[in-house]
Short mmCIF file of C-alpha atoms and ligand atoms in Angstrom, two decimals:
data_model
loop_
_atom_site.label_atom_id
_atom_site.label_comp_id
_atom_site.label_asym_id
_atom_site.label_seq_id
_atom_site.Cartn_x
_atom_site.Cartn_y
_atom_site.Cartn_z
CA UNK A 12 0.08 -0.13 -0.16
CA UNK A 13 1.46 3.73 -1.45
CA UNK A 14 2.21 6.01 1.19
CA UNK A 15 -0.15 9.33 0.53
CA UNK A 16 1.12 12.88 -0.79
CA UNK A 17 -0.63 15.87 1.61
CA UNK A 18 -1.51 19.12 0.99
CA UNK A 19 0.50 21.58 2.33
CA UNK A 20 -1.06 24.14 3.45
CA UNK A 21 -0.07 26.48 6.33
CA UNK A 22 2.66 25.13 7.34
CA UNK A 23 1.48 21.01 7.88
CA UNK A 24 0.14 18.72 5.88
CA UNK A 25 -3.27 18.48 5.18
CA UNK A 26 -5.14 15.52 3.82
CA UNK A 27 -7.83 16.84 0.59
CA UNK A 28 -10.61 18.09 1.04
CA UNK A 29 -12.27 15.91 -1.11
CA UNK A 30 -10.65 12.76 0.71
CA UNK A 31 -9.62 11.56 -2.65
CA UNK A 32 -6.38 10.18 -4.09
CA UNK A 33 -4.25 9.50 -7.27
CA UNK A 34 -1.61 6.49 -7.63
CA UNK A 35 1.85 8.59 -8.81
CA UNK A 36 3.91 6.36 -11.71
CA UNK A 37 7.54 5.36 -11.63
CA UNK A 38 7.72 6.18 -15.63
CA UNK A 39 10.77 4.27 -15.57
CA UNK A 40 9.44 0.71 -14.77
CA UNK A 41 6.00 1.44 -14.09
CA UNK A 42 5.40 1.16 -10.61
CA UNK A 43 3.35 2.63 -7.97
CA UNK A 44 4.99 5.32 -6.28
CA UNK A 45 2.42 6.94 -3.96
CA UNK A 46 -0.88 8.25 -3.55
CA UNK A 47 -1.15 11.96 -4.28
CA UNK A 48 -4.09 14.12 -2.75
CA UNK A 49 -6.76 15.14 -5.77
CA UNK A 50 -7.69 18.17 -4.06
CA UNK A 51 -10.74 20.05 -4.68
CA UNK A 52 -11.89 23.95 -4.85
CA UNK A 53 -12.48 23.96 -1.37
CA UNK A 54 -8.42 23.15 -0.27
CA UNK A 55 -7.44 25.95 -2.95
CA UNK A 56 -9.98 28.71 -0.67
CA UNK A 57 -8.62 27.34 2.57
CA UNK A 58 -4.25 27.89 0.62
CA UNK A 59 -5.26 30.93 -0.60
CA UNK A 60 -6.73 31.46 3.07
CA UNK A 61 -3.74 31.22 4.95
CA UNK A 62 -1.92 32.84 2.76
CA UNK A 63 -3.24 36.30 2.90
CA UNK A 64 -4.20 36.01 6.50
CA UNK A 65 0.39 35.34 6.73
CA UNK A 66 0.34 38.05 3.55
CA UNK A 67 1.15 41.05 5.53
CA UNK A 68 3.17 40.01 8.59
CA UNK A 69 5.71 38.34 5.76
CA UNK A 70 5.73 41.22 3.71
CA UNK A 71 6.84 43.60 6.66
CA UNK A 72 9.28 41.39 8.04
CA UNK A 73 12.44 43.15 8.15
CA UNK A 74 14.04 42.07 4.49
CA UNK A 75 17.83 41.33 6.38
CA UNK A 76 15.50 38.55 8.25
CA UNK A 77 13.58 36.82 4.85
CA UNK A 78 17.08 37.13 3.90
CA UNK A 79 18.46 35.08 6.88
CA UNK A 80 15.47 32.39 6.73
CA UNK A 81 16.08 32.53 3.04
CA UNK A 82 19.71 31.59 3.16
CA UNK A 83 18.83 28.87 5.78
CA UNK A 84 15.72 27.14 2.80
CA UNK A 85 19.10 27.08 0.81
CA UNK A 86 20.94 25.37 2.85
CA UNK A 87 18.43 23.00 3.47
CA UNK A 88 18.01 21.70 -0.01
CA UNK A 89 21.47 21.17 0.33
CA UNK A 90 21.92 18.68 3.36
CA UNK A 91 18.30 17.25 1.90
CA UNK A 92 19.61 16.87 -1.58
CA UNK A 93 19.72 13.25 -1.95
CA UNK A 94 16.77 12.55 -0.80
CA UNK A 95 15.52 15.60 -2.93
CA UNK A 96 17.01 13.46 -6.07
CA UNK A 97 15.28 10.56 -4.45
CA UNK A 98 12.00 11.51 -5.07
CA UNK A 99 12.61 13.56 -8.12
CA UNK A 100 14.14 10.42 -9.62
CA UNK A 101 10.71 8.65 -8.13
CA UNK A 102 9.10 11.41 -9.73
CA UNK A 103 10.29 11.46 -13.34
CA UNK A 104 12.80 9.07 -13.46
CA UNK A 105 15.63 11.21 -14.49
CA UNK A 106 19.12 10.06 -14.21
CA UNK A 107 20.94 10.55 -10.64
CA UNK A 108 23.36 12.18 -11.77
CA UNK A 109 20.65 14.88 -13.36
CA UNK A 110 18.59 15.47 -10.60
CA UNK A 111 21.21 16.51 -8.04
CA UNK A 112 22.01 18.80 -11.12
CA UNK A 113 18.93 20.47 -10.24
CA UNK A 114 18.67 20.76 -7.01
CA UNK A 115 21.63 22.27 -6.99
CA UNK A 116 20.63 24.94 -9.18
CA UNK A 117 17.19 25.25 -6.53
CA UNK A 118 19.09 25.91 -3.65
CA UNK A 119 21.21 28.02 -6.17
CA UNK A 120 17.82 30.14 -6.95
CA UNK A 121 17.09 30.41 -2.72
CA UNK A 122 20.42 31.48 -2.05
CA UNK A 123 20.46 34.54 -5.45
CA UNK A 124 17.06 36.10 -4.65
CA UNK A 125 18.47 35.98 -0.57
CA UNK A 126 21.82 38.45 -0.51
CA UNK A 127 18.67 40.19 -3.08
CA UNK A 128 15.88 40.67 -0.60
CA UNK A 129 16.34 44.64 -0.61
CA UNK A 130 16.76 45.01 -3.82
CA UNK A 131 13.82 46.46 -5.83
CA UNK A 132 14.48 49.66 -4.34
CA UNK A 133 12.68 53.04 -6.49
CA UNK A 134 13.97 55.81 -7.69
CA UNK A 135 13.64 60.12 -6.22
CA UNK A 136 11.53 62.00 -9.41
CA UNK A 137 12.58 64.96 -7.84
CA UNK A 138 12.27 67.93 -10.75
CA UNK A 139 9.92 71.35 -9.25
CA UNK A 140 11.00 72.83 -6.27
CA UNK A 141 8.55 72.11 -3.34
CA UNK A 142 7.70 68.33 -4.59
CA UNK A 143 9.09 64.83 -3.15
CA UNK A 144 7.88 61.79 -5.72
CA UNK A 145 9.87 58.60 -5.17
CA UNK A 146 8.81 55.71 -6.90
CA UNK A 147 8.69 52.25 -4.69
CA UNK A 148 8.60 48.44 -5.66
CA UNK A 149 6.37 46.29 -3.57
CA UNK A 150 4.88 43.16 -3.74
CA UNK A 151 1.08 41.82 -4.83
CA UNK A 152 0.46 39.68 -2.07
CA UNK A 153 -0.83 36.12 -2.60
CA UNK A 154 0.71 34.67 -5.98
CA UNK A 155 0.00 31.85 -7.67
CA UNK A 156 3.03 29.40 -8.70
CA UNK A 157 1.37 26.62 -11.76
CA UNK A 158 4.63 23.73 -12.72
CA UNK A 159 4.83 21.25 -15.25
CA UNK A 160 5.47 17.49 -15.28
CA UNK A 161 9.82 17.66 -16.43
CA UNK A 162 11.96 19.88 -13.52
CA UNK A 163 9.27 20.37 -11.46
CA UNK A 164 11.27 20.73 -7.88
CA UNK A 165 13.90 24.22 -10.18
CA UNK A 166 10.48 25.29 -11.19
CA UNK A 167 8.97 25.74 -7.58
CA UNK A 168 12.06 26.71 -7.19
CA UNK A 169 12.84 29.76 -9.97
CA UNK A 170 9.54 30.78 -8.95
CA UNK A 171 8.58 30.47 -5.10
CA UNK A 172 12.83 32.48 -3.98
CA UNK A 173 12.11 35.30 -6.37
CA UNK A 174 7.97 35.75 -4.81
CA UNK A 175 9.57 35.33 -1.12
CA UNK A 176 12.18 37.38 -1.37
CA UNK A 177 10.12 40.75 -2.42
CA UNK A 178 7.53 39.59 0.41
CA UNK A 179 5.58 37.87 -1.74
CA UNK A 180 3.76 34.77 -0.54
CA UNK A 181 2.65 31.45 -2.58
CA UNK A 182 0.24 29.16 -3.66
CA UNK A 183 1.71 26.78 -5.54
CA UNK A 184 0.25 23.67 -7.90
CA UNK A 185 3.01 21.19 -8.97
CA UNK A 186 1.73 18.88 -12.10
CA UNK A 187 -0.89 16.13 -10.97
CA UNK A 188 2.26 13.30 -11.55
CA UNK A 189 5.71 15.12 -9.82
CA UNK A 190 4.74 16.61 -7.01
CA UNK A 191 7.36 14.88 -3.85
CA UNK A 192 10.16 17.51 -4.61
CA UNK A 193 7.74 19.88 -4.41
CA UNK A 194 5.80 19.07 -0.77
CA UNK A 195 9.42 17.79 0.50
CA UNK A 196 10.69 21.81 -0.85
CA UNK A 197 7.42 22.98 0.78
CA UNK A 198 8.12 21.40 4.73
CA UNK A 199 12.01 22.28 4.07
CA UNK A 200 11.32 25.95 4.19
CA UNK A 201 8.59 25.74 7.27
CA UNK A 202 11.05 24.22 9.09
CA UNK A 203 14.23 26.61 7.77
CA UNK A 204 11.96 28.88 10.29
CA UNK A 205 9.22 30.13 6.88
CA UNK A 206 6.27 31.32 9.02
CA UNK A 207 3.03 29.07 8.87
CA UNK A 208 0.78 30.28 5.98
CA UNK A 209 4.42 31.72 3.25
CA UNK A 210 4.82 29.24 0.93
CA UNK A 211 1.79 26.24 0.24
CA UNK A 212 0.70 23.31 -2.07
CA UNK A 213 -2.25 22.69 -3.81
CA UNK A 214 -2.33 18.77 -5.19
CA UNK A 215 -4.66 17.55 -8.00
CA UNK A 216 -5.20 18.18 -11.53
CA UNK A 217 -4.81 21.49 -13.20
CA UNK A 218 -8.52 21.95 -15.04
CA UNK A 219 -9.48 22.41 -11.45
CA UNK A 220 -6.98 23.27 -8.92
CA UNK A 221 -5.02 25.36 -11.67
CA UNK A 222 -8.50 26.79 -12.47
CA UNK A 223 -9.11 27.22 -8.89
CA UNK A 224 -5.71 29.15 -8.01
CA UNK A 225 -5.92 31.44 -11.77
CA UNK A 226 -9.91 32.04 -10.55
CA UNK A 227 -10.18 32.75 -6.75
CA UNK A 228 -10.04 36.79 -6.21
CA UNK A 229 -7.54 36.97 -3.98
CA UNK A 230 -4.61 35.87 -6.52
CA UNK A 231 -3.06 38.46 -7.82
CA UNK A 232 -0.81 37.14 -9.84
CA UNK A 233 0.11 34.61 -11.34
CA UNK A 234 3.94 32.36 -12.84
CA UNK A 235 2.67 30.21 -15.15
CA UNK A 236 5.27 27.59 -16.60
CA UNK A 237 3.74 24.30 -19.33
CA UNK A 238 2.33 24.19 -22.48
CA UNK A 239 0.64 26.93 -25.30
CA UNK A 240 -2.76 25.20 -24.81
CA UNK A 241 -2.97 25.84 -21.19
CA UNK A 242 -1.32 28.61 -20.85
CA UNK A 243 -3.72 30.30 -23.32
CA UNK A 244 -7.05 29.04 -20.88
CA UNK A 245 -4.69 30.61 -18.14
CA UNK A 246 -5.06 33.69 -19.83
CA UNK A 247 -8.48 33.88 -20.53
CA UNK A 248 -8.99 34.04 -17.44
CA UNK A 249 -6.19 36.53 -16.09
CA UNK A 250 -7.85 38.49 -18.55
CA UNK A 251 -11.96 38.14 -17.41
CA UNK A 252 -9.72 39.50 -13.99
CA UNK A 253 -7.40 41.94 -15.06
CA UNK A 254 -3.81 39.72 -13.57
CA UNK A 255 -1.12 39.79 -14.82
CA UNK A 256 0.96 36.73 -16.14
CA UNK A 257 4.30 35.59 -16.63
CA UNK A 258 3.84 32.79 -19.39
CA UNK A 259 7.13 30.47 -19.38
CA UNK A 260 5.76 28.45 -22.53
CA UNK A 261 7.22 25.63 -25.42
CA UNK A 262 9.79 26.51 -28.01
CA UNK A 263 11.20 24.94 -31.00
CA UNK A 264 14.34 26.28 -31.03
CA UNK A 265 17.36 26.57 -33.58
CA UNK A 266 20.55 25.00 -33.43
CA UNK A 267 22.57 27.24 -36.16
CA UNK A 268 26.07 26.02 -36.89
CA UNK A 269 28.12 27.12 -39.91
CA UNK A 270 31.06 25.68 -41.71
CA UNK A 271 33.69 27.99 -40.18
CA UNK A 272 32.71 26.43 -36.25
CA UNK A 273 34.46 24.21 -34.09
CA UNK A 274 31.90 21.43 -34.75
CA UNK A 275 33.69 18.87 -32.82
CA UNK A 276 32.90 21.12 -30.13
CA UNK A 277 29.26 21.66 -31.66
CA UNK A 278 28.65 18.59 -31.91
CA UNK A 279 28.62 17.68 -29.12
CA UNK A 280 26.38 20.50 -27.53
CA UNK A 281 24.20 19.57 -30.24
CA UNK A 282 23.32 16.15 -28.81
CA UNK A 283 23.30 17.90 -25.47
CA UNK A 284 20.80 20.88 -26.70
CA UNK A 285 18.41 17.54 -28.01
CA UNK A 286 18.70 14.98 -25.42
CA UNK A 287 19.53 16.58 -21.91
CA UNK A 288 16.36 15.54 -20.10
CA UNK A 289 15.68 13.23 -22.73
CA UNK A 290 14.31 16.35 -25.18
CA UNK A 291 11.53 17.63 -21.84
CA UNK A 292 13.35 20.89 -22.40
CA UNK A 293 11.09 23.55 -23.10
CA UNK A 294 14.89 25.65 -23.99
CA UNK A 295 16.22 22.16 -25.87
CA UNK A 296 17.55 22.90 -29.29
CA UNK A 297 15.20 20.18 -31.66
CA UNK A 298 15.67 22.48 -35.36
CA UNK A 299 19.50 22.21 -36.25
CA UNK A 300 19.67 24.55 -38.78
CA UNK A 301 23.47 23.34 -40.69
CA UNK A 302 26.03 24.67 -43.00
CA UNK A 303 24.54 23.15 -46.82
CA UNK A 304 28.58 22.63 -47.17
CA UNK A 305 28.63 20.70 -43.86
CA UNK A 306 25.78 19.64 -43.60
CA UNK A 307 25.53 15.58 -44.16
CA UNK A 308 28.79 15.47 -42.51
CA UNK A 309 28.37 17.27 -39.66
CA UNK A 310 24.72 15.36 -39.06
CA UNK A 311 26.32 11.64 -39.86
CA UNK A 312 28.95 13.38 -36.73
CA UNK A 313 25.77 14.27 -34.70
CA UNK A 314 24.32 10.58 -35.22
CA UNK A 315 27.06 8.70 -34.28
CA UNK A 316 27.41 10.81 -30.64
CA UNK A 317 23.71 10.29 -30.04
CA UNK A 318 23.69 6.91 -30.76
CA UNK A 319 26.53 6.29 -28.32
CA UNK A 320 23.55 7.99 -25.48
CA UNK A 321 22.57 4.85 -23.55
CA UNK A 322 19.01 4.73 -22.89
CA UNK A 323 18.05 3.85 -19.54
CA UNK A 324 21.48 5.80 -18.16
CA UNK A 325 21.73 9.00 -20.18
CA UNK A 326 17.96 9.09 -21.23
CA UNK A 327 15.17 8.62 -18.99
CA UNK A 328 12.16 7.99 -20.11
CA UNK A 329 9.31 9.84 -21.00
CA UNK A 330 7.85 11.46 -18.11
CA UNK A 331 3.74 10.89 -18.52
CA UNK A 332 1.89 8.14 -20.08
CA UNK A 333 0.32 11.19 -22.16
CA UNK A 334 4.09 12.52 -22.94
CA UNK A 335 5.10 8.23 -24.03
CA UNK A 336 2.23 8.37 -26.44
CA UNK A 337 2.48 12.47 -27.61
CA UNK A 338 6.07 11.39 -28.75
CA UNK A 339 5.19 8.16 -30.78
CA UNK A 340 2.67 10.46 -32.70
CA UNK A 341 5.54 12.02 -34.04
CA UNK A 342 7.17 8.58 -34.71
CA UNK A 343 4.15 8.38 -36.33
CA UNK A 344 3.47 11.32 -37.87
CA UNK A 345 7.62 11.33 -39.22
CA UNK A 346 6.69 8.54 -41.40
CA UNK A 347 3.70 9.61 -43.11
CA UNK A 348 5.58 12.89 -43.79
CA UNK A 349 8.52 11.06 -45.52
CA UNK A 350 11.14 12.30 -43.27
CA UNK A 351 14.10 9.96 -43.89
CA UNK A 352 15.25 9.05 -39.64
CA UNK A 353 19.11 8.58 -39.69
CA UNK A 354 18.89 7.46 -35.77
CA UNK A 355 16.00 6.06 -33.26
CA UNK A 356 12.50 6.28 -34.60
CA UNK A 357 11.05 4.11 -32.67
CA UNK A 358 10.00 3.31 -29.24
CA UNK A 359 13.33 1.68 -26.79
CA UNK A 360 13.52 -1.57 -27.68
CA UNK A 361 15.27 -2.59 -24.93
CA UNK A 362 13.70 -5.88 -23.13
CA UNK A 363 15.17 -4.33 -19.99
CA UNK A 364 13.69 -0.95 -20.14
CA UNK A 365 10.02 -2.40 -21.88
CA UNK A 366 8.47 -1.79 -18.35
CA UNK A 367 9.19 1.97 -19.01
CA UNK A 368 7.94 5.20 -20.86
CA UNK A 369 11.34 5.10 -23.13
CA UNK A 370 11.75 6.18 -25.98
CA UNK A 371 14.75 6.32 -28.60
CA UNK A 372 16.70 8.78 -28.94
CA UNK A 373 15.56 10.37 -32.24
CA UNK A 374 17.12 11.77 -35.88
CA UNK A 375 15.20 13.40 -38.79
CA UNK A 376 18.04 14.42 -41.22
CA UNK A 377 17.18 17.04 -44.22
CA UNK A 378 13.84 17.49 -43.44
CA UNK A 379 11.61 20.58 -45.22
CA UNK A 380 10.74 23.67 -43.15
CA UNK A 381 7.47 23.08 -43.26
CA UNK A 382 6.92 19.63 -42.25
CA UNK A 383 4.79 19.41 -39.27
CA UNK A 384 7.76 17.62 -37.12
CA UNK A 385 10.25 20.46 -37.80
CA UNK A 386 7.91 23.27 -36.61
CA UNK A 387 5.68 21.29 -33.34
CA UNK A 388 7.04 20.99 -30.33
CA UNK A 389 7.54 17.21 -30.15
CA UNK A 390 8.62 17.36 -26.35
CA UNK A 391 11.16 13.96 -26.74
CA UNK A 392 14.43 13.68 -27.50
CA UNK A 393 13.58 14.55 -31.14
CA UNK A 394 15.55 16.39 -33.44
CA UNK A 395 15.16 17.97 -37.17
CA UNK A 396 18.12 19.55 -39.36
CA UNK A 397 17.54 21.75 -42.52
CA UNK A 398 20.27 22.24 -45.01
CA UNK A 399 20.48 26.60 -44.83
CA UNK A 400 22.55 28.63 -47.52
CA UNK A 401 24.34 31.79 -46.22
CA UNK A 402 23.54 33.84 -42.85
CA UNK A 403 20.23 35.12 -44.20
CA UNK A 404 19.15 32.12 -45.05
CA UNK A 405 19.63 30.55 -41.34
CA UNK A 406 18.35 33.66 -40.00
CA UNK A 407 14.89 33.63 -41.70
CA UNK A 408 14.46 29.64 -41.30
CA UNK A 409 15.14 30.33 -37.44
CA UNK A 410 12.51 32.64 -37.70
CA UNK A 411 10.43 30.92 -39.33
CA UNK A 412 8.48 29.34 -35.69
CA UNK A 413 5.20 30.53 -33.55
CA UNK A 414 7.37 30.23 -31.05
CA UNK A 415 11.02 32.46 -29.81
CA UNK A 416 12.03 30.47 -26.87
CA UNK A 417 16.21 30.18 -26.93
CA UNK A 418 18.17 29.51 -30.26
CA UNK A 419 22.02 28.36 -30.72
CA UNK A 420 24.83 29.94 -32.86
CA UNK A 421 28.08 28.20 -34.04
CA UNK A 422 30.99 30.06 -35.61
CA UNK A 423 34.49 31.36 -34.82
CA UNK A 424 33.35 34.49 -36.10
CA UNK A 425 32.00 37.14 -33.03
CA UNK A 426 30.92 39.35 -35.74
CA UNK A 427 28.31 36.94 -37.29
CA UNK A 428 28.24 35.10 -34.03
CA UNK A 429 27.03 39.03 -32.32
CA UNK A 430 24.75 39.92 -36.55
CA UNK A 431 22.84 37.12 -35.66
CA UNK A 432 22.27 36.98 -31.81
CA UNK A 433 20.63 40.73 -32.71
CA UNK A 434 18.71 39.44 -35.82
CA UNK A 435 17.15 36.15 -33.66
CA UNK A 436 13.48 36.28 -31.97
CA UNK A 437 14.03 34.82 -28.87
CA UNK A 438 14.26 35.47 -25.31
CA UNK A 439 17.74 33.72 -25.05
CA UNK A 440 20.62 32.94 -27.41
CA UNK A 441 23.67 30.55 -26.59
CA UNK A 442 26.64 30.86 -28.28
CA UNK A 443 29.12 28.64 -28.99
CA UNK A 444 27.58 26.86 -25.75
CA UNK A 445 24.33 24.79 -25.04
CA UNK A 446 23.48 26.58 -22.07
CA UNK A 447 20.60 28.76 -20.51
CA UNK A 448 23.16 30.50 -18.34
CA UNK A 449 23.53 29.90 -14.09
CA UNK A 450 20.53 32.12 -11.87
CA UNK A 451 21.46 35.25 -12.68
CA UNK A 452 20.24 35.03 -16.25
CA UNK A 453 17.63 36.74 -17.17
CA UNK A 454 14.52 33.48 -18.16
CA UNK A 455 11.78 34.35 -20.68
CA UNK A 456 10.45 33.65 -24.38
CA UNK A 457 9.10 35.76 -27.31
CA UNK A 458 6.34 35.52 -29.46
CA UNK A 459 4.01 31.60 -28.14
CA UNK A 460 6.52 30.77 -25.99
CA UNK A 461 5.12 33.11 -23.43
CA UNK A 462 6.65 36.66 -21.39
CA UNK A 463 7.47 38.34 -18.90
CA UNK A 464 11.16 37.36 -17.28
CA UNK A 465 12.31 34.61 -14.86
CA UNK A 466 15.50 34.75 -13.41
CA UNK A 467 17.88 37.09 -12.72
CA UNK A 468 17.19 40.28 -11.17
CA UNK A 469 14.87 41.02 -14.39
CA UNK A 470 12.16 38.26 -12.28
CA UNK A 471 12.30 40.33 -9.02
CA UNK A 472 10.76 42.93 -11.20
CA UNK A 473 7.89 40.72 -12.25
CA UNK A 474 6.85 39.90 -8.61
CA UNK A 475 6.54 43.49 -7.67
CA UNK A 476 4.64 45.96 -8.93
CA UNK A 477 5.03 49.70 -8.83
CA UNK A 478 4.10 52.71 -7.07
CA UNK A 479 4.75 56.15 -7.50
CA UNK A 480 4.42 58.84 -4.02
CA UNK A 481 4.13 62.12 -5.04
CA UNK A 482 4.83 64.64 -2.23
CA UNK A 483 3.65 68.45 -2.15
CA UNK A 484 5.09 70.43 0.54
P1 LIG B 22 0.54 21.54 -18.63
O1 LIG B 22 0.62 23.28 -19.62
O2 LIG B 22 0.00 20.70 -19.16
O3 LIG B 22 0.66 21.98 -17.47
C1 LIG B 22 1.31 22.47 -16.67
C2 LIG B 22 0.74 22.86 -15.55
O4 LIG B 22 -0.57 23.34 -15.57
C3 LIG B 22 0.72 21.76 -14.62
O5 LIG B 22 0.60 21.84 -13.51
C4 LIG B 22 -1.34 20.99 -15.03
O6 LIG B 22 -1.69 20.76 -14.22
C5 LIG B 22 -1.40 22.30 -14.95
N1 LIG B 22 -2.97 22.59 -15.52
C6 LIG B 22 -3.50 21.82 -16.28
N2 LIG B 22 -4.78 22.46 -16.91
C7 LIG B 22 -4.70 23.73 -16.97
C8 LIG B 22 -5.49 24.68 -16.46
N3 LIG B 22 -6.84 24.66 -17.93
N4 LIG B 22 -5.76 26.17 -15.55
C9 LIG B 22 -4.61 25.71 -14.43
N5 LIG B 22 -3.32 25.51 -14.85
C10 LIG B 22 -3.64 24.01 -15.17
O7 LIG B 22 2.09 21.22 -20.09
P2 LIG B 22 3.08 20.00 -19.07
O8 LIG B 22 2.84 19.22 -19.65
O9 LIG B 22 2.99 19.41 -17.88
O10 LIG B 22 4.06 20.66 -19.91
C11 LIG B 22 4.87 20.46 -20.31
C12 LIG B 22 5.11 22.32 -21.37
O11 LIG B 22 5.92 23.40 -20.24
C13 LIG B 22 5.74 22.27 -23.24
O12 LIG B 22 4.99 22.63 -23.87
C14 LIG B 22 7.36 22.83 -22.73
O13 LIG B 22 7.64 23.36 -23.65
C15 LIG B 22 6.95 23.76 -21.05
N6 LIG B 22 8.41 24.83 -20.26
C16 LIG B 22 7.94 25.56 -20.33
C17 LIG B 22 9.15 25.86 -19.55
C18 LIG B 22 9.52 27.25 -19.47
O14 LIG B 22 10.28 27.93 -18.92
N7 LIG B 22 9.11 28.36 -20.53
C19 LIG B 22 9.85 24.61 -19.04
C20 LIG B 22 9.54 23.75 -18.56
C21 LIG B 22 8.43 22.85 -18.88
#
């Protein structure tokens, strides 16, 4: 009989008002893990009420003390890294080294924002005699945070740390299948001295719990990470309520390789770009644009490196059954569109992985830009490659997308790298590496990849609003 995972409300574990649970499944072996609270509207209301009750005191908590608590949360995440990694591996099946890296990154968010608690200061705008005008940044109050299942702890930390640092209180809903580390984070935060009610977690379905959070009249801002379709649904409610949103959505990011690049480095990075976390990364580099003169040679090298990835060790499973099914639908679609699979193209054939949701790292070479597999986010370890002729052609192909999350460019010509960085429609551009940068680097999208920014000092502006005070004397 699996144990149960309860909501965390007002500093304590709370069974759901519905008395209903769903069963968590380990995607690497199909075995049940834990019964997960399937909460309802009443639980969201309870969490928002607890958050609201604690909001004033937290906002006026001395900021240095807020910073010390965030530091203790960072320390506690590190002290419990093994346990958190175990939970993340159980929920997502990802390689343990990947989970440990994400745990460390989660600690880094709390550490970074702990040091910035005094930052959101304002300006003095005294331009007339007998007037004193100043601006100040203030917390919104209750922030609703909704996260997906691909990097659960990290995505929770990315939103919660700046929200708390700026004096907000939080009600968070993790994805239905992967809430263990978020609940553990809330417990650790309470033990680290975070006052009751400041950080609450409600588990359950998006259509009930997620909708109830966005619609709750006391939730003043929502930070959403997930798919475009859900982002649109969240956006419709937020538009009715006139509340601000941060939307971190999907991508189909272009990785551009010129013939003058360090091709060994570019090939290794191209594999990391599409296969890390089994491709279940919003910022995955899944469109590889290669200069025509080197396309076939370079793509063969990428396929050789990707072919050496060990399924089950280097490449984890699809984290949810719907995602597993979706990737297989794209394999079928690729066949219908006449794409040539240079590598992979089906579920894993390794007998020892048959109980899990594994697919093969897959490369479709030389596809055309109007194919659906070249345009839609697959969210699995699936790469398409397209040849281009020159810089202008590369930029036009890269920008020919509904998305604009990230892009990569590999070249030894720094002028070209900067011209491309300028012309690309994406929130971040990586030059000669595939890295989103550390916690201090703002992150977010253009076009259907979303709006607003997480990470960095920039996030603190998105978790506060500006007030102008005009004093005439
Ligand atoms: P999803 O949109 O299905 O779910 C995301 C979250 O929204 C989950 O917690 C879910 O329960 C909740 N939800 C579902 N329906 C809802 C509703 N009607 N109202 C409110 N909440 C609702 O996305 P997913 O399948 O879990 O995640 C994959 C997607 O997330 C991909 O498109 C990926 O690109 C994107 N993603 C983006 C980033 C980023 O930072 N840009 C990071 C990771 C993942």
